[in-house]
Amino acid sequence: MCGIVGYIGKRKAYPVLIKGLHRLEYRGYDSAGVALINGQGQLNVYKAKGKVAELEAFAADKDTDGTIGIAHTRWATHGEPNTVNAHPHYSESERLAIIHNGIIENYAVLKAGLQAEGYTFKSDTDTEVLVQLIEYTQVNRQVELKTAVQLALQQVIGAYAIAVLDKEHPDTLIAARKGSPLVIGVGQNEYFLASDATPIVEYTDQVIYVEDEEIVVLNLSSAGNQHSGVEITTINNVQKTPEIKRLELSLSQLEKGGYTHFMLKEIFEQPRTLADSMRGRVNLRQDNIALSGFIDNKDRFLSAKRIIITACGTSWHAGLIAMYAIEEFAQIPVEVEYSSEFRYRKPVINRDDVVIAISQSGETADTLAAIQLAKQHGAFIFSVCNVVGASIPRLSDSGCYTHVGPEIGVASTKAFTAQVAALTMLALCIGREKGTITQELYLRVVRELGQVPGKMERVLGQNKRIADFAKTFTYAQNFIYLGRGYNYPVALEGALKLKEISYIHAEGYPAAEMKHGPIALVSQEMPVVVIAPKCGTYEKVVSNIQEIKARKGKVIAIVTEGDQLVSRLADYTIEVPQTEECLSPLLTVVPLQLLAYHIAVVKGCDVDQPRNLAKSVTVE
Ligand code: AGP
C-alpha cells in the first residue's frame, strides 16, 4: 500500500505535501515523489528512491513553488523501488502528472493498446499506464480532464486512489478512488486530499470520505461560496452531493487507523492482507493457482531432490508449516533450518537443492548469509519476502512477494499469515505439476483458500471475549503452547508472540512431547494453550488435554466451531471455523496473536516496540 497527498489553495503546496508524506510513511517508504505547478504554469516532478527525507534532500535546491501539488510515498507492487518507478508519473507530453495507490490488474492489456498507438513508457509501473490512458483519452476524444479520467477509469480493472494534475488547469485537482482509501479535507478556500486523514488533521477537521468509483474535482475558481469548490460524480457521471463530516480522531490514533497499536491494526488487517497476498494468484473461477516465481522455474522444483527452508523467528515457523505442506502435496523431502545455525554448521548443500528463504523484512543478516552460502554451492534460491527490492529477494533466483504492505509492529502477524498462504500455494503448484496431489484435494484446498479471509473475520469477532479472559492470565510467569501436525508450528508461534511482547516465558511443544518431560511443569499456576481443531490427530490432542487436566492444569483450547468435547474439558475455549487441516494455521494463529496482544496491554508493555527487539535484525 502507498500513501498519496494532494493540496490546492492559498498556501505554498510543497511544505504541506512533504509533511503529509512523513505522516503517511507508515504506509510505505521505498521511494517518494512530488509534482507541483508553479506560478509560471510549469509542472515540476521530483522523485527519489528511499524515504521521504531522501526526496527532501533531492528537492532542496529545486523550484518547489506553487500552490497546487500532489505527492506519493511508495510501497512497490509493480516494478523495483527506484526513481524511475517512483510516483508521480508524467504523461508522455508531460502535461499531466499522476499519483496512485492500488493495483491495476489489467495494466498489461491497456499498455499494449497504448503502445500500438505509439505511446512509450519509462517505468515498469501500472500507474504510468493509467496516466498515458488518461492523456490518450483527453487528446483523442477532445474532452476535458475530468471526462478523460472518467472514461479511462471505466476501462480499469483493479484498485486505485489517484490524484491527477493538468498543467493547463492549475486551478483544478482531480482525484478518484476504488478499493483504496481517499479522504478530502475542506479548508477555507483550500482543499487537501490523502490516503487517510493524518496529513489533513492539522489543517481542518472537515473531511469528505470518498466512496468507490467516485471522482472528485477540487476547483479553486468556484470555491467562493459554500464548498462549491468540491464536485463529486461517479465514473459514470452521476452527480453526488459531498457529505462533509467532522474528524474525531487524534493524529496518533489516525496513523494506527483508530487502533491503539499498530500490532492490533495489523492483526485486524489480516483478512484483507491475506486476500491481497492471493490476488492474481488464486483464481477461484478457474480453480487454479498461478505463482509466476514457480511457473518460470518449474524444472528446478521438479528436479529438486530436497528443499531446504532457511529463516528466523516467526518466518521460521512459517517454514515449518511449509514443510508439512510440501511433503504432503509435493513429496519432496524438506529440511527447515534456523539461518543462524545453517550458515555456520558447514551444511551439505547440493546443486540440485532448492533453498527457500523466508523473510518479512528481506534484510535479516543470518538469512541473507545463509542464502549467500547456498548460492556458492549452486543451489536454486527462492525467497518469500514482503519488501520489494530488499537484499534477500535481490540475491534470490526467484521468489514470491507477500504484498501485505509495511508491517510496523515488531511482532510479526499479517506477514506470517501471508507467508503461510504463499508457501501453501507453492506446495500446491509443485504437487499439481508433479502429479503427487490428487485433483480432488487440490481443488478442495484452492477453493478453501478463497474462504479463509472471511473465516478470519469470524475469528477476529471474538477479540472482545479474548481481551476479557486475557486479564486473568497476566499473573502467569510461564505458559506452554501445544499443537500437533500443521499446528505444532502454530504452538511455537503463539509462544513467541507471548514472549516477545508480554515478556512472559512461554514454550511451544508438539502436544505428544508433554509425556517426555514438560508434563512435570503442569500446575494451576501455568496456563497451557492447546490448539485442538477437528482435523488430523484431534483425538490424540484430546488425550493430551485430559492428561493435563488430570494434573490440575489450566487449559485454554483453540477449537473448531461447535466442538462439544474439548469445550467441556478446557477452562477457556476460543472457536475457529472448520477448514482444511493444511490451512488451519491461518485461523488458529489469530486467537494466539490476540491473546498475546491483550495480555501485553494489560501488563502495560510497549506492544509495538518491545524491549530489546528490532523489527529487522540486520546484524548477527
Ligand atoms: C517475529 O514476531 C519477530 N519479530 C522475529 O522473530 C522475526 O520474525 C525474525 O526476526 C525474522 O524477521 P524477518 O522475517 O524479517 O526475516
XYZ file of C-alpha atoms and ligand atoms in Angstrom:
636
model
C 0.000 0.000 0.000
C 1.242 3.509 -0.766
C 0.463 6.951 0.589
C -0.916 9.812 -1.532
C -1.288 13.516 -0.638
C -2.603 16.499 -2.602
C -3.139 20.202 -1.975
C -4.770 23.136 -3.753
C -5.284 26.507 -2.082
C -3.569 29.618 -0.835
C -0.514 28.095 0.853
C 2.791 27.029 -0.691
C 1.939 23.426 -1.518
C 5.395 21.833 -1.081
C 5.659 22.009 2.759
C 2.098 20.702 3.138
C 2.875 17.797 0.813
C 6.204 16.836 2.390
C 4.786 16.944 5.923
C 1.871 14.868 4.666
C 4.238 12.257 3.217
C 6.008 11.976 6.566
C 2.633 11.312 8.183
C 1.987 8.537 5.654
C 5.411 6.874 5.717
C 3.959 4.048 7.838
C 2.110 3.040 4.656
C 5.212 2.581 2.561
C 8.594 4.148 2.116
C 10.727 2.603 -0.618
C 10.573 5.749 -2.780
C 8.771 9.106 -2.834
C 7.973 11.975 -5.166
C 6.170 15.291 -5.593
C 4.620 17.202 -8.527
C 3.985 20.953 -8.387
C 2.589 23.537 -10.820
C 4.465 26.786 -10.222
C 3.340 30.354 -10.900
C 4.645 30.177 -14.492
C 2.486 27.134 -15.292
C 5.439 24.710 -15.222
C 4.736 21.195 -13.987
C 7.787 20.102 -11.944
C 8.173 16.483 -10.797
C 10.861 15.448 -8.285
C 11.372 11.817 -7.223
C 13.862 9.875 -5.078
C 14.449 6.283 -4.018
C 14.259 5.690 -0.267
C 12.423 7.530 2.452
C 10.807 10.963 2.268
C 13.972 12.504 3.702
C 15.788 11.457 0.508
C 13.188 13.333 -1.536
C 13.590 16.418 0.633
C 17.349 16.330 0.145
C 16.935 15.936 -3.612
C 14.399 18.793 -3.888
C 16.274 21.140 -1.555
C 17.754 23.208 -4.395
C 14.868 22.790 -6.856
C 11.954 25.072 -7.785
C 9.287 23.984 -5.301
C 6.981 26.946 -5.835
C 3.299 26.549 -6.459
C 0.049 26.397 -4.529
C -1.111 23.155 -6.120
C 0.612 19.793 -5.943
C 0.476 16.055 -5.380
C 2.903 13.733 -3.604
C 3.394 9.993 -3.079
C 5.305 7.590 -0.825
C 5.584 4.141 -2.401
C 5.343 0.513 -1.314
C 6.263 -1.219 -4.561
C 3.916 -3.752 -6.120
C 4.853 -3.434 -9.807
C 8.452 -2.560 -10.614
C 11.507 -2.291 -8.404
C 11.794 0.597 -5.922
C 13.796 3.156 -7.884
C 13.497 6.741 -9.129
C 12.014 5.799 -12.487
C 9.239 3.717 -10.909
C 8.587 6.245 -8.139
C 5.454 8.387 -8.414
C 4.317 10.933 -9.644
C 4.371 9.789 -13.259
C 4.243 12.256 -16.177
C 2.060 11.610 -19.193
C 4.013 11.377 -22.435
C 3.578 15.094 -23.253
C 4.427 15.954 -19.638
C 1.162 17.904 -19.452
C -0.295 15.591 -16.787
C 1.082 14.041 -13.606
C -0.476 11.239 -11.562
C -0.046 9.505 -8.203
C -1.718 6.182 -7.420
C -2.269 3.819 -4.510
C -3.552 0.427 -5.619
C -3.060 -2.262 -8.280
C -4.349 -2.147 -11.876
C -4.881 -5.823 -12.717
C -5.321 -5.272 -16.485
C -2.457 -2.821 -16.950
C -0.591 -5.079 -19.385
C -3.531 -5.149 -21.825
C -4.031 -1.388 -21.549
C -0.282 -0.843 -22.023
C -0.184 -2.950 -25.183
C -3.078 -0.938 -26.605
C -1.306 2.340 -25.924
C 1.981 1.044 -27.325
C 0.106 0.144 -30.513
C -0.912 3.809 -30.621
C 2.751 4.806 -30.408
C 2.957 5.531 -26.718
C 6.254 4.787 -24.978
C 6.850 4.071 -21.302
C 9.699 4.962 -18.969
C 8.731 2.837 -15.968
C 7.563 -0.717 -15.189
C 4.560 0.541 -13.258
C 0.863 0.091 -13.789
C 0.403 3.732 -12.778
C 2.207 5.141 -15.799
C -0.183 3.171 -17.995
C -3.113 4.937 -16.352
C -1.796 8.467 -16.875
C -0.994 7.659 -20.514
C -4.521 6.279 -20.954
C -5.992 9.468 -19.474
C -3.919 11.648 -21.822
C -4.701 9.439 -24.813
C -8.415 9.784 -23.996
C -8.164 13.552 -23.420
C -6.406 14.113 -26.744
C -8.226 11.629 -28.948
C -11.703 12.249 -27.593
C -11.093 16.010 -27.246
C -12.587 16.022 -23.735
C -11.777 17.879 -20.545
C -9.648 16.214 -17.893
C -12.484 15.035 -15.638
C -14.222 13.282 -18.517
C -10.921 11.771 -19.657
C -10.383 10.400 -16.142
C -13.927 9.021 -16.075
C -13.574 7.275 -19.447
C -10.139 5.893 -18.584
C -11.245 4.522 -15.204
C -14.178 2.780 -16.885
C -11.550 0.608 -18.616
C -9.561 -0.149 -15.469
C -9.870 -3.418 -13.524
C -8.331 -3.174 -10.080
C -7.987 -0.866 -7.093
C -6.995 2.779 -7.172
C -6.846 6.031 -5.263
C -5.420 8.574 -7.681
C -4.791 12.309 -7.994
C -4.100 13.994 -11.332
C -2.660 17.426 -12.199
C -3.026 19.157 -15.573
C -0.555 21.996 -16.042
C -3.025 23.714 -18.370
C -5.554 23.874 -15.488
C -3.570 24.935 -12.397
C -6.797 25.750 -10.527
C -8.039 22.150 -10.649
C -7.030 18.989 -8.841
C -8.788 15.730 -9.776
C -8.954 12.590 -7.615
C -10.762 9.248 -7.734
C -10.956 6.005 -5.788
C -11.969 2.399 -5.994
C -10.825 -0.104 -3.380
C -8.113 2.162 -1.936
C -8.878 4.849 0.654
C -9.188 8.555 -0.180
C -10.104 11.437 2.133
C -10.736 15.079 1.147
C -10.007 17.854 3.645
C -12.094 21.004 3.270
C -10.475 24.238 4.496
C -11.179 27.921 3.921
C -10.543 28.300 0.168
C -8.158 25.376 0.265
C -8.538 21.650 -0.185
C -6.468 18.644 0.803
C -6.581 15.001 -0.284
C -4.824 11.985 1.211
C -4.927 8.221 1.749
C -6.118 8.887 5.284
C -6.731 11.916 7.458
C -3.264 12.075 9.069
C -1.874 14.686 6.576
C -5.108 16.690 6.864
C -5.948 16.781 10.570
C -3.654 19.690 11.459
C -5.325 21.981 8.875
C -9.015 21.119 9.129
C -11.419 18.732 10.837
C -13.900 18.971 7.945
C -13.490 15.894 5.786
C -15.229 14.035 2.984
C -14.702 10.267 2.732
C -14.712 9.473 -0.993
C -16.664 6.331 -1.930
C -15.736 3.695 -4.514
C -15.987 4.745 -8.165
C -16.331 8.404 -7.272
C -14.352 11.174 -8.978
C -13.653 14.414 -7.104
C -12.912 17.751 -8.792
C -11.325 20.299 -6.444
C -11.551 23.684 -8.088
C -10.464 26.983 -6.534
C -12.091 29.276 -9.033
C -15.573 28.225 -7.856
C -14.608 27.823 -4.195
C -16.012 31.211 -3.250
C -19.379 30.105 -1.921
C -20.047 27.223 0.454
C -17.757 24.356 -0.654
C -18.806 24.610 -4.319
C -15.112 24.036 -4.944
C -15.804 20.328 -4.418
C -17.649 18.463 -7.170
C -18.226 14.708 -6.879
C -19.537 12.426 -9.622
C -19.348 8.689 -10.219
C -17.196 7.301 -13.026
C -20.489 7.010 -14.895
C -21.069 10.745 -14.432
C -23.828 10.576 -11.812
C -23.694 13.725 -9.681
C -23.175 13.140 -5.943
C -23.664 15.607 -3.043
C -20.455 15.987 -0.999
C -21.101 14.856 2.589
C -18.847 16.752 4.964
C -18.040 15.073 8.308
C -16.175 16.231 11.374
C -12.957 14.393 12.125
C -12.969 12.908 15.651
C -9.673 11.020 15.879
C -6.291 12.403 17.049
C -3.276 12.243 14.778
C -1.706 9.351 16.692
C -4.959 7.384 16.581
C -5.293 8.102 12.873
C -1.885 6.670 11.949
C -2.997 3.446 13.608
C -6.305 3.511 11.786
C -8.106 4.127 15.058
C -6.487 1.086 16.735
C -4.462 1.517 19.935
C -1.373 -0.151 18.468
C -0.034 -0.952 15.022
C 0.074 -4.625 16.060
C -3.676 -4.725 16.699
C -4.312 -2.877 13.438
C -2.158 -5.400 11.578
C -3.905 -8.353 13.254
C -7.221 -6.949 12.052
C -5.831 -6.212 8.570
C -5.175 -9.915 8.009
C -8.390 -10.824 6.150
C -7.584 -8.082 3.629
C -3.834 -8.657 3.507
C -4.334 -12.404 3.129
C -6.675 -11.711 0.222
C -4.067 -9.290 -1.195
C -1.363 -11.979 -0.951
C -3.565 -14.305 -3.060
C -4.804 -11.669 -5.509
C -3.947 -12.575 -9.087
C -2.587 -15.914 -7.859
C -5.628 -17.895 -6.682
C -8.180 -17.965 -9.480
C -11.416 -19.275 -7.992
C -13.235 -19.104 -11.318
C -10.715 -21.491 -12.865
C -9.917 -23.385 -9.650
C -6.282 -22.678 -10.255
C -3.173 -21.204 -8.632
C -0.568 -19.335 -10.665
C 2.680 -18.334 -8.977
C 4.963 -16.659 -11.522
C 8.061 -17.461 -9.427
C 7.182 -21.162 -9.752
C 5.954 -21.112 -13.347
C 9.204 -19.533 -14.575
C 11.332 -22.114 -12.702
C 9.288 -25.324 -12.759
C 12.219 -27.547 -13.740
C 14.260 -26.558 -10.697
C 11.422 -27.526 -8.386
C 10.518 -30.714 -10.270
C 14.119 -31.917 -10.315
C 14.800 -30.993 -6.673
C 15.871 -33.934 -4.520
C 15.477 -31.818 -1.401
C 14.129 -28.449 -0.338
C 15.927 -26.542 2.399
C 13.970 -23.795 4.117
C 16.007 -21.175 5.955
C 14.586 -18.364 8.098
C 14.484 -16.866 11.594
C 11.811 -16.350 14.235
C 8.256 -16.156 13.028
C 9.378 -16.705 9.433
C 10.997 -19.956 10.575
C 7.630 -21.025 11.990
C 6.041 -20.343 8.590
C 8.789 -22.503 7.094
C 7.919 -25.350 9.445
C 4.305 -25.238 8.283
C 5.561 -25.226 4.683
C 7.489 -28.438 5.425
C 4.245 -30.253 6.251
C 2.523 -28.932 3.125
C 5.377 -29.535 0.676
C 5.994 -33.072 1.915
C 2.270 -33.865 1.883
C 1.465 -32.352 -1.524
C 4.768 -32.480 -3.434
C 6.509 -35.394 -1.683
C 9.881 -33.663 -1.736
C 11.998 -34.058 1.434
C 12.177 -30.760 3.314
C 14.633 -29.561 5.950
C 13.846 -26.426 7.930
C 16.911 -24.602 9.207
C 17.452 -21.690 11.562
C 19.500 -19.387 9.319
C 21.921 -18.578 12.138
C 22.773 -22.282 12.507
C 22.643 -23.138 8.823
C 25.210 -20.529 7.855
C 27.850 -21.786 10.302
C 27.433 -25.547 10.638
C 29.085 -26.440 7.308
C 25.919 -27.962 5.842
C 25.900 -30.289 2.849
C 24.289 -28.312 0.009
C 23.889 -29.803 -3.471
C 23.436 -28.137 -6.859
C 20.016 -29.710 -7.284
C 18.797 -28.430 -3.911
C 16.139 -25.726 -3.801
C 16.626 -23.307 -0.910
C 13.605 -21.285 0.196
C 14.427 -18.167 2.217
C 11.547 -16.641 4.179
C 11.835 -13.108 5.488
C 9.320 -10.321 6.091
C 11.960 -7.593 6.006
C 14.201 -9.181 3.408
C 17.176 -7.839 5.389
C 17.735 -10.373 8.204
C 21.510 -10.791 8.308
C 21.537 -14.502 9.163
C 19.077 -15.399 6.417
C 20.971 -13.283 3.897
C 24.214 -15.055 4.833
C 22.505 -18.435 4.639
C 21.407 -17.918 1.039
C 24.803 -16.487 0.106
C 26.290 -19.778 1.316
C 23.687 -21.805 -0.554
C 24.284 -19.806 -3.711
C 28.021 -20.552 -3.513
C 27.118 -24.269 -3.615
C 24.979 -23.755 -6.719
C 21.576 -24.241 -5.104
C 18.491 -22.518 -6.530
C 17.261 -19.741 -4.236
C 13.547 -18.903 -3.936
C 12.566 -16.214 -1.448
C 9.242 -15.338 0.184
C 9.526 -11.712 1.211
C 7.375 -8.670 1.956
C 9.676 -5.865 0.849
C 10.107 -5.460 -2.919
C 13.739 -4.920 -3.817
C 15.144 -5.859 -0.386
C 18.523 -7.591 -0.155
C 17.189 -11.158 0.152
C 14.873 -11.071 -2.901
C 17.589 -9.252 -4.867
C 20.011 -12.114 -4.124
C 17.422 -14.791 -4.938
C 16.928 -16.535 -8.293
C 13.176 -16.185 -7.957
C 10.520 -15.665 -5.348
C 7.087 -14.571 -4.263
C 6.221 -11.290 -2.561
C 3.593 -11.384 0.177
C 2.201 -7.879 -0.598
C 0.839 -7.162 2.894
C 2.210 -3.609 2.997
C 4.550 -2.300 5.702
C 4.385 -4.311 8.928
C 5.156 -1.747 11.637
C 4.580 -3.769 14.812
C 7.782 -5.576 15.792
C 5.775 -8.724 16.432
C 5.019 -10.187 13.028
C 1.375 -11.047 12.366
C -0.034 -10.230 8.910
C 3.299 -11.108 7.265
C 3.221 -14.542 8.912
C -0.230 -15.479 7.624
C 0.688 -14.246 4.147
C 3.917 -16.284 4.247
C 1.925 -19.403 5.151
C -0.506 -18.725 2.302
C 2.301 -18.143 -0.214
C 4.150 -21.315 0.822
C 0.939 -23.358 0.726
C 0.263 -22.060 -2.784
C 3.808 -23.057 -3.765
C 3.352 -26.559 -2.317
C 0.094 -26.942 -4.258
C 1.735 -25.751 -7.505
C 4.617 -28.213 -7.166
C 2.306 -31.081 -6.212
C -0.035 -30.424 -9.107
C 2.853 -30.243 -11.582
C 4.364 -33.456 -10.213
C 1.010 -35.216 -10.048
C 1.632 -36.056 -6.388
C -1.568 -34.395 -5.143
C -4.998 -35.670 -6.131
C -7.128 -33.320 -8.227
C -9.835 -33.623 -5.586
C -7.593 -32.465 -2.731
C -6.055 -29.733 -4.890
C -9.466 -28.320 -5.767
C -10.681 -28.558 -2.159
C -7.697 -26.603 -0.839
C -7.753 -23.995 -3.621
C -11.466 -23.341 -3.058
C -10.990 -23.217 0.723
C -8.134 -20.702 0.335
C -10.719 -18.299 -1.049
C -12.865 -18.795 2.066
C -10.159 -18.218 4.672
C -10.222 -14.370 4.731
C -13.929 -14.453 5.563
C -13.363 -17.108 8.203
C -10.594 -14.991 9.694
C -13.134 -12.173 10.139
C -15.238 -14.528 12.268
C -12.259 -15.321 14.496
C -11.482 -11.613 14.869
C -15.067 -11.159 16.020
C -14.031 -12.855 19.295
C -11.485 -10.130 20.095
C -13.510 -8.644 22.983
C -14.011 -12.065 24.575
C -10.302 -12.855 24.311
C -9.449 -9.445 25.766
C -11.744 -10.173 28.717
C -10.252 -13.514 29.692
C -6.670 -12.471 28.875
C -6.800 -10.333 32.022
C -6.929 -13.471 34.194
C -3.532 -14.643 32.904
C -1.326 -11.608 33.465
C -0.172 -13.206 36.748
C 1.403 -16.150 34.920
C 5.175 -16.497 34.869
C 5.142 -19.340 32.350
C 2.917 -20.664 29.555
C 3.087 -23.841 27.491
C 1.635 -23.971 23.979
C 0.807 -27.350 22.429
C -0.153 -28.399 18.919
C 0.206 -31.346 16.541
C 0.881 -31.642 12.833
C 0.331 -28.359 10.998
C -0.480 -26.748 14.353
C 2.756 -27.669 16.105
C 4.488 -24.668 14.417
C 1.487 -22.563 15.440
C 2.169 -23.541 19.057
C 5.727 -22.282 18.601
C 4.466 -19.066 17.009
C 1.904 -18.451 19.751
C 4.603 -18.885 22.371
C 6.907 -16.478 20.554
C 4.186 -13.822 20.287
C 3.570 -14.000 24.045
C 7.275 -13.947 24.925
C 8.253 -11.044 22.728
C 5.515 -8.580 23.685
C 4.466 -9.516 27.259
C 7.891 -10.776 28.484
C 6.175 -13.876 29.972
C 8.198 -17.041 29.395
C 6.417 -19.450 27.036
C 7.378 -22.624 25.248
C 5.795 -24.391 22.292
C 5.847 -28.194 22.058
C 4.390 -30.944 19.921
C 1.459 -31.985 22.120
C 2.683 -35.581 22.365
C 6.007 -34.347 23.765
C 4.414 -33.487 27.092
C 4.887 -37.040 28.356
C 8.645 -36.793 27.691
C 9.312 -34.233 30.412
C 7.316 -30.977 30.136
C 4.271 -32.508 31.879
C 6.312 -32.229 35.076
C 5.753 -28.481 34.776
C 1.961 -28.681 34.803
C 0.367 -26.840 37.702
C -2.532 -24.489 38.332
C -0.129 -21.582 38.026
C 0.936 -22.383 34.456
C -1.674 -21.925 31.716
C -1.470 -24.462 28.862
C -2.715 -23.335 25.460
C -3.751 -26.291 23.299
C -4.529 -25.947 19.608
C -7.174 -28.593 19.001
C -9.060 -28.069 15.735
C -11.142 -31.001 14.467
C -8.633 -32.314 11.953
C -5.550 -34.512 11.800
C -4.782 -36.092 15.144
C -7.688 -34.424 17.034
C -8.374 -37.465 19.225
C -4.725 -37.580 20.294
C -4.821 -33.929 21.266
C -7.953 -34.559 23.339
C -5.992 -37.222 25.239
C -3.191 -34.736 25.838
C -5.710 -32.272 27.279
C -7.083 -34.969 29.587
C -3.524 -35.717 30.794
C -3.096 -32.018 31.668
C -6.477 -31.712 33.372
C -5.731 -34.836 35.414
C -2.824 -32.895 36.874
C -4.923 -29.800 37.613
C -3.511 -27.861 34.684
C -5.443 -24.828 33.381
C -6.229 -25.228 29.663
C -7.020 -22.618 27.045
C -8.144 -24.515 23.938
C -8.469 -23.336 20.340
C -11.290 -25.498 18.976
C -13.408 -25.875 15.861
C -16.759 -24.101 15.989
C -19.349 -26.330 17.693
C -16.798 -28.589 19.401
C -18.540 -30.068 22.456
C -15.850 -32.474 23.666
C -12.847 -30.210 24.229
C -15.090 -27.361 25.323
C -16.166 -29.496 28.298
C -12.573 -30.307 29.236
C -10.914 -26.914 28.800
C -11.142 -23.948 31.164
C -11.411 -21.494 28.286
C -12.141 -22.117 24.608
C -11.830 -19.972 21.511
C -13.639 -21.241 18.434
C -12.358 -21.074 14.861
C -14.324 -22.125 11.756
C -13.748 -25.548 10.209
C -11.185 -25.541 7.392
C -8.721 -27.843 5.624
C -6.024 -29.091 8.009
C -3.222 -27.530 5.936
C -4.988 -24.131 6.138
C -5.914 -24.358 9.830
C -2.783 -22.406 10.928
C -4.221 -19.350 9.157
C -7.138 -19.426 11.588
C -5.687 -20.956 14.778
C -2.849 -18.398 14.936
C -5.241 -15.421 15.127
C -6.556 -16.075 18.676
C -2.957 -16.591 19.820
C -1.945 -13.228 18.330
C -4.870 -11.571 20.130
C -4.193 -13.422 23.411
C -0.558 -12.272 23.439
C -1.578 -8.727 22.499
C -4.185 -8.340 25.242
C -2.011 -9.867 27.956
C 0.801 -7.491 26.980
C -1.537 -4.490 27.004
C -2.868 -5.331 30.481
C 0.743 -5.681 31.643
C 1.442 -2.211 30.244
C 4.118 -3.421 27.830
C 5.229 -1.439 24.774
C 3.432 -3.682 22.303
C 4.659 -2.129 19.059
C 8.269 -1.724 20.179
C 9.009 -4.394 22.801
C 12.202 -4.021 24.833
C 15.460 -5.387 23.352
C 13.833 -6.123 19.950
C 14.138 -4.639 16.436
C 11.753 -5.076 13.541
C 14.543 -6.273 11.311
C 17.663 -7.942 12.717
C 20.194 -6.713 10.189
C 23.153 -7.648 12.389
C 24.315 -11.078 13.564
C 8.555 -12.077 14.909
O 7.421 -11.621 15.619
C 9.825 -11.436 15.370
N 9.737 -10.014 15.258
C 11.062 -12.035 14.750
O 11.148 -13.369 15.191
C 11.125 -12.057 13.196
O 10.202 -12.975 12.694
C 12.533 -12.507 12.781
O 13.472 -11.555 13.237
C 12.688 -12.690 11.271
O 12.499 -11.467 10.627
P 12.290 -11.473 9.031
O 11.040 -12.234 8.754
O 12.190 -10.028 8.667
O 13.486 -12.142 8.423
